[in-house]
């Protein structure tokens, strides 16, 4: 039981029938310890605080004698109430060492301390501001859910910085990790240690651009609700060096810079370890290490920067193999690459699978990227597993399963048609990945040529790839395009044999580069690497 005393400044008028008097006791903040009565008027500052925190209402009986004590049930005390969850937005920055690695460690540390990272922006590489004689920054923002009060959250973030080894030697100078509270619910906070909204938001593109990815339609300043985050970003003058997103692939390879107009296109070589692939099944066997090593060497010498290893065919009508069999196909190839190719010649390894168990084992063996043709939809454990692994995932657009996809290729105009349908469904997969804990900067997209798209629909996707890249909710993400030897090329060119579709494939690869693809997935590496080199020279400058 809790005992409270009510003190009246003047006696109550007994003839007058008064409504029950109400006392509100704040149970959100032990530090503020605010209470109020219904009839009391607050100053503007106090009203903002009282309206934004939780009060528990107690109604006193009409016959209660002022000055006497009243017992309140223990179950109504503050100790029995769950802490209120708040939404805050935190800026992320680093310009020393493994910049993306430091930011990811900070996000993981927030999660470990109960400051749940619910969404992240892309990561953006930016020029330094204020102190110009330092390396370029990686900047981003995240949305967090927390029960900590503003100053408690600030203390926790600063403790994370210290635990990661940050030492502040120069104000706004180099630092391995920087965490700042940008917004905290809809509160305005003016404290000697903390100003919310953060005073630097309106003038800093490296803050506004990631924040606008998360909350483009949210006002930054509660006193100016008509001015939204996107409005502040639009008001900034164009930057001398346009910002670009960064998608990490591996600690031993530079990230993809999807908005850098002079970036080079990755050539992903297909290494099918299956006996039943539509184009090259049975060419590679896990037990023949000598031949496998020669094949991998040939792919790298021909110009491949990535190798995509698959142990389960996704051709229509192909039966699903047991998990152990798929593992027995892909793991030996991954282990062989990691053991026979030295760090001086780094190889990016992708595992082509829609099974979480295969993805986990492959990453443990040395794979860098998970390439899921189902976009994480066929195995409910896939997205949480990738989030836990901290790997980059390629989410491909597909409907149904490989066995049913060709019957699901109808994209009605009333639902946006082909491009609108693909875009909306990929946005949904991105949101599902983020909800599972996958950081936005760890996502690559694939339009899924040949998967729930038939005939000329695949040509239309290539024709409108740039539209997909700029679709709201998909901007800034890198794209992988896999057109190599597919049946739609045979239908257009009249070439029935997959291995003979080299020239048709070459045209689709050039179209993919022109449309903005960051990775092309191919069988004929030597020929397509030359196509990519020429296409980059034409369109990437």
Short mmCIF file of C-alpha atoms in Angstrom, two decimals:
data_model
loop_
_atom_site.label_atom_id
_atom_site.label_comp_id
_atom_site.label_asym_id
_atom_site.label_seq_id
_atom_site.Cartn_x
_atom_site.Cartn_y
_atom_site.Cartn_z
CA UNK A 1 0.00 0.00 0.00
CA UNK A 2 1.07 3.58 -0.68
CA UNK A 3 -0.13 6.44 1.56
CA UNK A 4 -0.65 9.94 0.15
CA UNK A 5 -1.88 13.11 1.89
CA UNK A 6 -4.02 15.66 0.10
CA UNK A 7 -3.63 19.23 1.37
CA UNK A 8 -6.35 21.79 0.50
CA UNK A 9 -5.62 25.52 0.63
CA UNK A 10 -9.21 26.32 1.72
CA UNK A 11 -12.12 24.28 3.10
CA UNK A 12 -14.53 22.72 0.62
CA UNK A 13 -18.00 24.19 0.32
CA UNK A 14 -20.20 21.46 1.69
CA UNK A 15 -23.51 22.64 0.17
CA UNK A 16 -22.09 22.54 -3.34
CA UNK A 17 -22.01 19.17 -5.09
CA UNK A 18 -18.54 18.86 -6.47
CA UNK A 19 -17.30 16.36 -9.02
CA UNK A 20 -14.79 13.88 -7.73
CA UNK A 21 -11.38 15.51 -7.38
CA UNK A 22 -8.64 13.81 -9.34
CA UNK A 23 -4.95 13.60 -8.64
CA UNK A 24 -2.56 12.47 -11.36
CA UNK A 25 0.71 10.93 -10.28
CA UNK A 26 3.52 10.55 -12.83
CA UNK A 27 4.89 7.03 -13.01
CA UNK A 28 7.10 7.51 -16.07
CA UNK A 29 9.97 9.46 -14.65
CA UNK A 30 11.31 8.94 -11.17
CA UNK A 31 13.63 11.86 -11.78
CA UNK A 32 10.90 14.39 -12.61
CA UNK A 33 8.39 13.24 -9.95
CA UNK A 34 5.65 15.41 -11.45
CA UNK A 35 2.07 15.34 -10.19
CA UNK A 36 -0.88 17.56 -11.08
CA UNK A 37 -4.57 18.23 -10.41
CA UNK A 38 -7.21 18.65 -13.12
CA UNK A 39 -7.88 22.28 -12.25
CA UNK A 40 -4.24 23.39 -12.13
CA UNK A 41 -2.85 25.43 -15.02
CA UNK A 42 0.66 24.68 -16.29
CA UNK A 43 3.26 26.80 -17.96
CA UNK A 44 3.97 25.98 -21.61
CA UNK A 45 7.17 24.11 -20.72
CA UNK A 46 5.53 22.08 -17.95
CA UNK A 47 2.54 21.32 -20.17
CA UNK A 48 4.82 19.89 -22.86
CA UNK A 49 6.41 17.62 -20.28
CA UNK A 50 3.12 16.59 -18.68
CA UNK A 51 1.46 15.85 -22.01
CA UNK A 52 4.32 13.61 -23.12
CA UNK A 53 4.66 11.45 -20.02
CA UNK A 54 2.31 8.94 -18.44
CA UNK A 55 0.09 9.87 -15.48
CA UNK A 56 -1.91 7.45 -13.34
CA UNK A 57 -5.36 8.76 -12.42
CA UNK A 58 -6.76 8.34 -8.90
CA UNK A 59 -10.31 9.57 -8.10
CA UNK A 60 -10.82 10.62 -4.48
CA UNK A 61 -14.23 10.00 -2.81
CA UNK A 62 -16.47 13.07 -2.31
CA UNK A 63 -16.59 12.53 1.46
CA UNK A 64 -12.82 12.53 1.76
CA UNK A 65 -11.59 14.90 4.47
CA UNK A 66 -8.82 17.23 3.21
CA UNK A 67 -5.65 16.79 5.19
CA UNK A 68 -6.33 13.17 5.97
CA UNK A 69 -4.48 10.27 4.39
CA UNK A 70 -5.84 7.85 1.83
CA UNK A 71 -4.55 4.36 1.05
CA UNK A 72 -4.01 3.45 -2.60
CA UNK A 73 -3.84 -0.20 -3.73
CA UNK A 74 -0.30 -1.43 -4.15
CA UNK A 75 -1.14 -2.76 -7.64
CA UNK A 76 -1.72 0.83 -8.76
CA UNK A 77 1.71 1.99 -7.71
CA UNK A 78 4.42 2.95 -10.18
CA UNK A 79 6.40 -0.18 -9.41
CA UNK A 80 3.66 -2.32 -11.01
CA UNK A 81 3.52 -0.41 -14.29
CA UNK A 82 5.62 -1.43 -17.29
CA UNK A 83 8.03 1.29 -18.44
CA UNK A 84 6.73 3.23 -21.41
CA UNK A 85 8.47 2.54 -24.70
CA UNK A 86 9.74 5.57 -26.59
CA UNK A 87 10.93 6.02 -30.17
CA UNK A 88 14.18 7.89 -30.75
CA UNK A 89 16.41 8.48 -33.77
CA UNK A 90 20.17 8.15 -33.39
CA UNK A 91 22.85 9.38 -35.81
CA UNK A 92 25.65 6.94 -36.64
CA UNK A 93 29.08 8.02 -37.84
CA UNK A 94 32.67 6.83 -38.25
CA UNK A 95 35.76 7.89 -40.20
CA UNK A 96 38.51 5.72 -38.73
CA UNK A 97 39.51 2.12 -39.46
CA UNK A 98 36.73 -0.27 -40.42
CA UNK A 99 34.09 2.45 -40.58
CA UNK A 100 31.11 0.23 -41.38
CA UNK A 101 32.33 -2.36 -38.88
CA UNK A 102 32.36 0.20 -36.05
CA UNK A 103 28.81 1.29 -36.86
CA UNK A 104 27.59 -2.29 -36.92
CA UNK A 105 29.26 -2.99 -33.59
CA UNK A 106 27.54 0.06 -32.11
CA UNK A 107 24.13 -1.08 -33.36
CA UNK A 108 24.71 -4.57 -31.97
CA UNK A 109 25.73 -3.07 -28.64
CA UNK A 110 22.54 -1.00 -28.53
CA UNK A 111 20.48 -4.14 -29.12
CA UNK A 112 22.42 -5.97 -26.40
CA UNK A 113 21.64 -3.19 -23.90
CA UNK A 114 17.90 -3.20 -24.59
CA UNK A 115 17.96 -0.18 -26.90
CA UNK A 116 16.27 -2.05 -29.74
CA UNK A 117 17.28 -0.97 -33.23
CA UNK A 118 14.02 -1.29 -35.17
CA UNK A 119 15.09 0.23 -38.51
CA UNK A 120 18.23 1.60 -40.11
CA UNK A 121 18.90 3.94 -43.00
CA UNK A 122 21.40 3.23 -45.70
CA UNK A 123 24.99 4.13 -44.96
CA UNK A 124 26.32 7.14 -46.85
CA UNK A 125 29.91 8.16 -47.54
CA UNK A 126 30.34 11.89 -46.98
CA UNK A 127 33.01 14.55 -46.98
CA UNK A 128 34.13 15.80 -43.55
CA UNK A 129 32.47 18.98 -42.26
CA UNK A 130 33.89 21.72 -40.01
CA UNK A 131 37.29 20.01 -39.57
CA UNK A 132 38.22 19.33 -43.20
CA UNK A 133 41.66 17.75 -42.75
CA UNK A 134 40.41 14.23 -41.99
CA UNK A 135 39.20 11.12 -43.79
CA UNK A 136 35.74 10.73 -45.31
CA UNK A 137 32.92 9.69 -43.03
CA UNK A 138 30.39 6.91 -43.15
CA UNK A 139 27.10 8.26 -41.82
CA UNK A 140 23.69 6.78 -41.18
CA UNK A 141 20.77 6.85 -38.77
CA UNK A 142 18.70 4.31 -36.90
CA UNK A 143 15.32 4.20 -35.25
CA UNK A 144 15.42 2.76 -31.75
CA UNK A 145 12.82 1.71 -29.21
CA UNK A 146 13.80 2.39 -25.61
CA UNK A 147 12.42 2.78 -22.11
CA UNK A 148 15.32 5.02 -21.11
CA UNK A 149 14.72 8.69 -20.43
CA UNK A 150 16.57 11.13 -22.69
CA UNK A 151 19.55 11.70 -20.41
CA UNK A 152 19.72 8.00 -19.57
CA UNK A 153 19.78 7.21 -23.29
CA UNK A 154 22.54 9.76 -23.78
CA UNK A 155 24.55 8.16 -20.97
CA UNK A 156 24.09 4.71 -22.54
CA UNK A 157 25.20 5.88 -26.00
CA UNK A 158 28.26 7.61 -24.60
CA UNK A 159 29.13 4.48 -22.64
CA UNK A 160 28.90 2.47 -25.87
CA UNK A 161 31.28 4.93 -27.52
CA UNK A 162 33.75 4.50 -24.66
CA UNK A 163 33.42 0.71 -24.72
CA UNK A 164 34.34 0.78 -28.44
CA UNK A 165 37.46 2.79 -27.69
CA UNK A 166 36.44 6.28 -28.76
CA UNK A 167 38.69 9.05 -27.52
CA UNK A 168 37.60 12.60 -28.29
CA UNK A 169 40.78 14.56 -28.98
CA UNK A 170 39.46 17.24 -31.35
CA UNK A 171 35.90 18.57 -31.40
CA UNK A 172 34.26 17.34 -34.65
CA UNK A 173 37.56 15.65 -35.48
CA UNK A 174 38.37 12.03 -36.34
CA UNK A 175 36.55 9.31 -34.41
CA UNK A 176 35.95 5.64 -34.82
CA UNK A 177 32.34 5.89 -33.65
CA UNK A 178 29.94 8.76 -33.08
CA UNK A 179 26.40 8.34 -31.68
CA UNK A 180 24.08 11.33 -31.30
CA UNK A 181 20.42 11.59 -30.32
CA UNK A 182 18.63 13.41 -33.15
CA UNK A 183 15.00 13.10 -32.02
CA UNK A 184 13.29 11.65 -28.97
CA UNK A 185 9.55 11.05 -29.39
CA UNK A 186 8.00 14.47 -30.00
CA UNK A 187 9.86 16.15 -27.15
CA UNK A 188 11.82 19.37 -27.24
CA UNK A 189 14.68 19.13 -24.77
CA UNK A 190 16.89 22.05 -23.77
CA UNK A 191 19.51 20.78 -21.33
CA UNK A 192 23.15 21.70 -20.94
CA UNK A 193 24.07 18.16 -22.00
CA UNK A 194 21.36 17.47 -24.57
CA UNK A 195 19.48 19.49 -27.17
CA UNK A 196 16.60 17.77 -28.96
CA UNK A 197 15.93 18.13 -31.84
CA UNK A 198 19.69 18.06 -32.47
CA UNK A 199 20.74 21.59 -33.37
CA UNK A 200 22.82 20.51 -36.37
CA UNK A 201 20.08 18.68 -38.30
CA UNK A 202 18.93 21.45 -40.69
CA UNK A 203 22.40 22.25 -42.05
CA UNK A 204 23.85 18.74 -42.37
CA UNK A 205 23.07 16.67 -45.45
CA UNK A 206 24.90 13.70 -43.92
CA UNK A 207 22.26 13.72 -41.16
CA UNK A 208 19.20 14.73 -43.17
CA UNK A 209 19.65 12.25 -46.00
CA UNK A 210 19.64 9.08 -43.84
CA UNK A 211 16.98 10.57 -41.56
CA UNK A 212 14.79 11.29 -44.59
CA UNK A 213 14.99 7.60 -45.52
CA UNK A 214 13.44 6.72 -42.17
CA UNK A 215 10.95 9.55 -41.58
CA UNK A 216 10.54 11.70 -44.72
CA UNK A 217 7.06 12.86 -43.68
CA UNK A 218 7.76 13.55 -40.00
CA UNK A 219 8.35 17.07 -38.66
CA UNK A 220 11.70 17.59 -36.99
CA UNK A 221 10.73 20.56 -34.83
CA UNK A 222 7.45 20.08 -32.88
CA UNK A 223 6.95 23.86 -32.90
CA UNK A 224 6.98 23.83 -36.74
CA UNK A 225 4.89 20.75 -37.60
CA UNK A 226 4.30 21.90 -41.17
CA UNK A 227 7.99 21.52 -42.11
CA UNK A 228 8.93 17.90 -42.69
CA UNK A 229 12.29 16.11 -42.81
CA UNK A 230 12.14 15.92 -46.60
CA UNK A 231 11.52 19.69 -46.75
CA UNK A 232 14.73 20.43 -44.85
CA UNK A 233 16.66 18.11 -47.18
CA UNK A 234 15.19 19.73 -50.30
CA UNK A 235 16.16 23.17 -49.00
CA UNK A 236 19.87 22.34 -48.85
CA UNK A 237 22.07 23.46 -51.76
CA UNK A 238 23.45 20.67 -53.97
CA UNK A 239 26.60 19.16 -52.49
CA UNK A 240 29.85 19.48 -54.44
CA UNK A 241 30.40 15.75 -54.13
CA UNK A 242 27.10 13.81 -54.39
CA UNK A 243 26.57 11.40 -51.53
CA UNK A 244 26.49 7.68 -52.27
CA UNK A 245 25.18 4.70 -50.36
CA UNK A 246 27.52 1.93 -49.26
CA UNK A 247 26.70 -1.78 -49.17
CA UNK A 248 29.39 -3.88 -47.46
CA UNK A 249 30.22 -7.21 -49.03
CA UNK A 250 33.18 -8.43 -46.99
CA UNK A 251 35.93 -7.17 -44.74
CA UNK A 252 38.40 -7.93 -47.53
CA UNK A 253 36.60 -6.09 -50.34
CA UNK A 254 35.35 -2.52 -50.88
CA UNK A 255 31.59 -1.94 -50.52
CA UNK A 256 29.23 -1.36 -53.43
CA UNK A 257 28.69 2.38 -54.00
CA UNK A 258 25.33 2.16 -55.74
CA UNK A 259 24.95 5.90 -56.41
CA UNK A 260 28.52 6.51 -57.57
CA UNK A 261 28.20 7.19 -61.33
CA UNK A 262 31.76 5.95 -61.98
CA UNK A 263 31.49 2.65 -60.09
CA UNK A 264 32.50 -0.58 -61.83
CA UNK A 265 30.10 -3.47 -62.30
CA UNK A 266 30.79 -6.75 -60.50
CA UNK A 267 30.87 -9.94 -62.56
CA UNK A 268 29.39 -12.80 -60.52
CA UNK A 269 30.38 -16.21 -61.87
CA UNK A 270 27.86 -19.05 -61.52
CA UNK A 271 29.27 -22.22 -59.98
CA UNK A 272 26.50 -24.80 -60.01
CA UNK A 273 27.27 -27.83 -57.86
CA UNK A 274 24.09 -29.58 -59.00
CA UNK A 275 23.63 -32.45 -61.46
CA UNK A 276 20.35 -31.02 -62.80
CA UNK A 277 20.83 -27.28 -63.49
CA UNK A 278 19.11 -26.18 -66.72
CA UNK A 279 22.34 -24.98 -68.35
CA UNK A 280 25.41 -26.54 -66.76
CA UNK A 281 24.24 -29.29 -64.45
CA UNK A 282 26.74 -31.99 -63.63
CA UNK A 283 29.82 -30.07 -64.70
CA UNK A 284 31.13 -29.64 -61.15
CA UNK A 285 31.31 -32.28 -58.43
CA UNK A 286 32.29 -31.68 -54.78
CA UNK A 287 34.58 -34.72 -54.65
CA UNK A 288 36.79 -33.74 -57.61
CA UNK A 289 38.89 -31.07 -55.91
CA UNK A 290 41.46 -30.82 -58.68
CA UNK A 291 38.93 -30.07 -61.42
CA UNK A 292 36.95 -27.77 -59.11
CA UNK A 293 40.04 -25.76 -58.24
CA UNK A 294 40.92 -25.41 -61.94
CA UNK A 295 37.37 -24.23 -62.69
CA UNK A 296 37.47 -21.60 -59.95
CA UNK A 297 40.89 -20.39 -61.09
CA UNK A 298 39.60 -20.08 -64.66
CA UNK A 299 36.60 -18.02 -63.49
CA UNK A 300 38.80 -15.62 -61.54
CA UNK A 301 41.33 -15.30 -64.36
CA UNK A 302 38.48 -14.52 -66.74
CA UNK A 303 37.40 -11.51 -64.70
CA UNK A 304 34.98 -12.71 -62.04
CA UNK A 305 34.98 -10.76 -58.77
CA UNK A 306 32.30 -12.91 -57.13
CA UNK A 307 31.48 -16.61 -57.25
CA UNK A 308 27.89 -17.72 -56.63
CA UNK A 309 27.77 -21.34 -55.40
CA UNK A 310 24.51 -23.25 -55.63
CA UNK A 311 23.55 -26.76 -54.52
CA UNK A 312 19.81 -26.77 -55.33
CA UNK A 313 18.41 -26.22 -58.82
CA UNK A 314 15.54 -23.74 -59.07
CA UNK A 315 14.40 -24.88 -62.51
CA UNK A 316 10.63 -25.58 -62.68
CA UNK A 317 9.83 -29.18 -61.84
CA UNK A 318 13.17 -29.90 -60.17
CA UNK A 319 12.67 -31.80 -56.88
CA UNK A 320 13.99 -30.30 -53.67
CA UNK A 321 17.04 -32.09 -52.34
CA UNK A 322 17.49 -32.87 -48.61
CA UNK A 323 19.32 -30.30 -46.49
CA UNK A 324 22.33 -32.55 -45.94
CA UNK A 325 22.71 -33.10 -49.66
CA UNK A 326 22.65 -29.37 -50.42
CA UNK A 327 25.23 -28.78 -47.70
CA UNK A 328 27.37 -31.57 -49.10
CA UNK A 329 27.40 -29.81 -52.45
CA UNK A 330 28.16 -26.22 -51.47
CA UNK A 331 30.39 -26.46 -48.40
CA UNK A 332 33.32 -28.26 -50.09
CA UNK A 333 33.46 -25.56 -52.78
CA UNK A 334 33.46 -22.75 -50.20
CA UNK A 335 36.12 -24.46 -48.11
CA UNK A 336 38.26 -25.08 -51.18
CA UNK A 337 38.16 -21.40 -52.18
CA UNK A 338 39.04 -20.22 -48.70
CA UNK A 339 41.90 -22.70 -48.32
CA UNK A 340 43.49 -22.44 -51.77
CA UNK A 341 43.14 -18.76 -52.66
CA UNK A 342 45.27 -16.49 -50.47
CA UNK A 343 44.10 -13.19 -48.94
CA UNK A 344 46.24 -11.39 -51.52
CA UNK A 345 43.65 -12.51 -54.06
CA UNK A 346 40.36 -11.96 -52.23
CA UNK A 347 37.35 -13.81 -53.57
CA UNK A 348 33.79 -12.79 -52.77
CA UNK A 349 31.68 -15.89 -52.19
CA UNK A 350 27.91 -15.94 -52.52
CA UNK A 351 25.78 -18.94 -51.56
CA UNK A 352 22.68 -19.47 -53.71
CA UNK A 353 20.11 -20.91 -51.30
CA UNK A 354 16.67 -20.29 -49.83
CA UNK A 355 17.37 -22.39 -46.71
CA UNK A 356 18.46 -20.74 -43.46
CA UNK A 357 20.44 -23.80 -42.41
CA UNK A 358 22.51 -23.74 -45.58
CA UNK A 359 23.04 -19.99 -45.29
CA UNK A 360 24.30 -20.31 -41.71
CA UNK A 361 26.68 -23.16 -42.51
CA UNK A 362 27.96 -21.43 -45.66
CA UNK A 363 28.71 -18.15 -43.85
CA UNK A 364 30.48 -20.10 -41.10
CA UNK A 365 32.60 -21.76 -43.80
CA UNK A 366 33.54 -18.42 -45.37
CA UNK A 367 30.71 -17.20 -47.60
CA UNK A 368 30.13 -13.43 -47.69
CA UNK A 369 26.71 -13.07 -49.31
CA UNK A 370 23.43 -15.01 -49.14
CA UNK A 371 21.63 -15.05 -52.50
CA UNK A 372 18.01 -16.05 -51.84
CA UNK A 373 15.79 -16.48 -54.93
CA UNK A 374 12.69 -16.30 -52.71
CA UNK A 375 13.61 -13.01 -51.06
CA UNK A 376 13.54 -14.73 -47.67
CA UNK A 377 9.96 -15.98 -48.10
CA UNK A 378 10.38 -19.76 -48.51
CA UNK A 379 12.11 -20.34 -45.17
CA UNK A 380 10.75 -18.23 -42.27
CA UNK A 381 14.08 -18.59 -40.47
CA UNK A 382 16.11 -17.10 -43.31
CA UNK A 383 15.81 -13.38 -42.53
CA UNK A 384 16.36 -13.72 -38.75
CA UNK A 385 19.34 -16.00 -39.48
CA UNK A 386 20.93 -13.50 -41.86
CA UNK A 387 20.33 -10.72 -39.32
CA UNK A 388 22.11 -12.75 -36.66
CA UNK A 389 24.99 -13.57 -39.01
CA UNK A 390 25.43 -9.93 -40.04
CA UNK A 391 25.83 -11.02 -43.67
CA UNK A 392 24.71 -9.21 -46.80
CA UNK A 393 21.65 -10.73 -48.46
CA UNK A 394 20.34 -10.49 -52.01
CA UNK A 395 16.53 -10.45 -52.03
CA UNK A 396 15.21 -11.64 -55.37
CA UNK A 397 11.67 -11.06 -56.58
CA UNK A 398 9.72 -14.25 -57.05
CA UNK A 399 6.14 -15.37 -56.56
CA UNK A 400 5.25 -18.77 -55.18
CA UNK A 401 7.94 -21.43 -55.52
CA UNK A 402 10.09 -22.56 -58.44
CA UNK A 403 7.41 -25.20 -59.10
CA UNK A 404 4.49 -22.70 -59.22
CA UNK A 405 6.08 -19.39 -60.25
CA UNK A 406 5.31 -19.53 -63.99
CA UNK A 407 1.58 -19.70 -63.24
CA UNK A 408 1.84 -16.50 -61.18
CA UNK A 409 3.08 -14.11 -63.87
CA UNK A 410 -0.06 -11.95 -64.12
CA UNK A 411 0.55 -8.29 -63.22
CA UNK A 412 -2.76 -6.41 -63.67
CA UNK A 413 -2.54 -2.72 -64.67
CA UNK A 414 -4.87 -1.78 -61.78
CA UNK A 415 -2.15 -3.05 -59.40
CA UNK A 416 0.68 -1.17 -61.07
CA UNK A 417 1.43 -3.56 -63.88
CA UNK A 418 4.68 -5.49 -64.16
CA UNK A 419 7.08 -2.87 -62.80
CA UNK A 420 4.72 -1.63 -60.11
CA UNK A 421 4.00 -5.18 -58.99
CA UNK A 422 7.68 -6.11 -58.75
CA UNK A 423 8.50 -2.87 -56.92
CA UNK A 424 5.70 -3.16 -54.36
CA UNK A 425 6.55 -6.76 -53.58
CA UNK A 426 10.25 -6.00 -53.23
CA UNK A 427 9.43 -3.11 -50.88
CA UNK A 428 7.50 -5.63 -48.77
CA UNK A 429 10.49 -7.98 -48.71
CA UNK A 430 12.81 -5.15 -47.69
CA UNK A 431 10.47 -4.27 -44.84
CA UNK A 432 10.29 -7.91 -43.77
CA UNK A 433 14.09 -8.08 -43.73
CA UNK A 434 14.33 -4.90 -41.67
CA UNK A 435 11.68 -6.17 -39.24
CA UNK A 436 13.77 -9.32 -38.79
CA UNK A 437 16.82 -7.24 -37.89
CA UNK A 438 18.66 -7.07 -41.22
CA UNK A 439 20.32 -3.66 -41.56
CA UNK A 440 19.21 -1.77 -44.66
CA UNK A 441 22.82 -1.32 -45.72
CA UNK A 442 23.13 -5.14 -45.92
CA UNK A 443 20.45 -5.54 -48.63
CA UNK A 444 20.91 -6.12 -52.38
CA UNK A 445 17.92 -6.49 -54.74
CA UNK A 446 17.30 -8.68 -57.80
CA UNK A 447 14.29 -8.21 -60.16
CA UNK A 448 14.17 -11.97 -60.71
CA UNK A 449 14.36 -12.44 -64.47
CA UNK A 450 12.67 -15.72 -65.39
CA UNK A 451 11.02 -16.08 -61.96
CA UNK A 452 7.26 -15.41 -62.19
CA UNK A 453 8.03 -13.53 -65.41
CA UNK A 454 7.57 -15.09 -68.81
CA UNK A 455 8.66 -14.19 -72.32
CA UNK A 456 8.72 -10.47 -73.10
CA UNK A 457 8.06 -9.55 -69.48
CA UNK A 458 11.77 -10.12 -68.87
CA UNK A 459 12.66 -7.70 -71.65
CA UNK A 460 10.33 -5.12 -70.07
CA UNK A 461 12.11 -5.51 -66.73
CA UNK A 462 15.48 -4.80 -68.37
CA UNK A 463 13.97 -1.84 -70.20
CA UNK A 464 12.64 -0.34 -66.95
CA UNK A 465 15.40 -1.28 -64.51
CA UNK A 466 16.18 2.37 -63.82
CA UNK A 467 12.53 2.89 -62.82
CA UNK A 468 12.84 0.08 -60.30
CA UNK A 469 16.05 1.56 -58.90
CA UNK A 470 14.28 4.87 -58.24
CA UNK A 471 11.06 3.41 -56.83
CA UNK A 472 10.11 4.92 -53.42
CA UNK A 473 11.42 2.60 -50.73
CA UNK A 474 14.05 1.05 -53.01
CA UNK A 475 16.28 4.05 -53.73
CA UNK A 476 19.94 3.73 -52.96
CA UNK A 477 19.97 -0.07 -52.83
CA UNK A 478 22.29 -2.00 -55.19
CA UNK A 479 20.89 -4.39 -57.82
CA UNK A 480 21.95 -7.78 -59.12
CA UNK A 481 20.68 -8.94 -62.53
CA UNK A 482 20.83 -12.57 -63.63
CA UNK A 483 19.86 -13.00 -67.29
CA UNK A 484 22.52 -15.46 -68.41
CA UNK A 485 21.37 -18.08 -70.94
CA UNK A 486 17.73 -17.85 -69.83
CA UNK A 487 14.83 -19.08 -71.92
CA UNK A 488 13.47 -15.63 -72.80
CA UNK A 489 16.75 -14.97 -74.65
CA UNK A 490 16.21 -18.18 -76.60
CA UNK A 491 12.66 -17.16 -77.51
CA UNK A 492 13.77 -13.75 -78.78
CA UNK A 493 16.86 -14.96 -80.65
CA UNK A 494 15.56 -18.35 -81.74
CA UNK A 495 18.50 -20.15 -80.09
CA UNK A 496 17.16 -23.26 -78.32
CA UNK A 497 20.40 -24.44 -76.66
CA UNK A 498 21.29 -22.50 -73.46
CA UNK A 499 25.06 -22.72 -73.99
CA UNK A 500 24.71 -21.07 -77.40
CA UNK A 501 22.91 -17.96 -76.09
CA UNK A 502 26.14 -16.02 -75.52
CA UNK A 503 25.37 -13.12 -77.87
CA UNK A 504 21.83 -12.69 -76.61
CA UNK A 505 23.12 -12.77 -73.05
CA UNK A 506 25.71 -10.14 -73.98
CA UNK A 507 22.95 -7.74 -75.03
CA UNK A 508 21.07 -8.26 -71.77
CA UNK A 509 24.23 -7.69 -69.73
CA UNK A 510 24.91 -4.41 -71.53
CA UNK A 511 21.28 -3.37 -70.92
CA UNK A 512 21.63 -4.24 -67.23
CA UNK A 513 24.72 -2.03 -66.87
CA UNK A 514 22.99 0.82 -68.70
CA UNK A 515 19.99 0.43 -66.39
CA UNK A 516 22.15 0.70 -63.27
CA UNK A 517 22.91 -2.87 -62.22
CA UNK A 518 25.78 -3.25 -59.77
CA UNK A 519 26.27 -7.01 -60.25
CA UNK A 520 25.62 -9.24 -63.27
CA UNK A 521 25.38 -13.00 -62.70
CA UNK A 522 26.74 -14.97 -65.66
CA UNK A 523 27.89 -18.37 -66.90
CA UNK A 524 30.25 -17.21 -69.66
CA UNK A 525 32.59 -15.14 -67.55
CA UNK A 526 35.35 -14.28 -70.04
CA UNK A 527 32.93 -12.98 -72.68
CA UNK A 528 30.64 -11.16 -70.26
CA UNK A 529 33.55 -9.56 -68.39
CA UNK A 530 34.54 -7.92 -71.69
CA UNK A 531 30.95 -6.77 -72.24
CA UNK A 532 30.88 -5.28 -68.73
CA UNK A 533 34.21 -3.50 -69.23
CA UNK A 534 32.95 -1.89 -72.43
CA UNK A 535 29.53 -1.07 -70.98
CA UNK A 536 31.15 0.54 -67.93
CA UNK A 537 33.30 2.66 -70.25
CA UNK A 538 30.15 3.89 -72.03
CA UNK A 539 27.78 4.44 -69.11
CA UNK A 540 29.93 4.64 -65.95
CA UNK A 541 32.05 7.78 -65.93
#
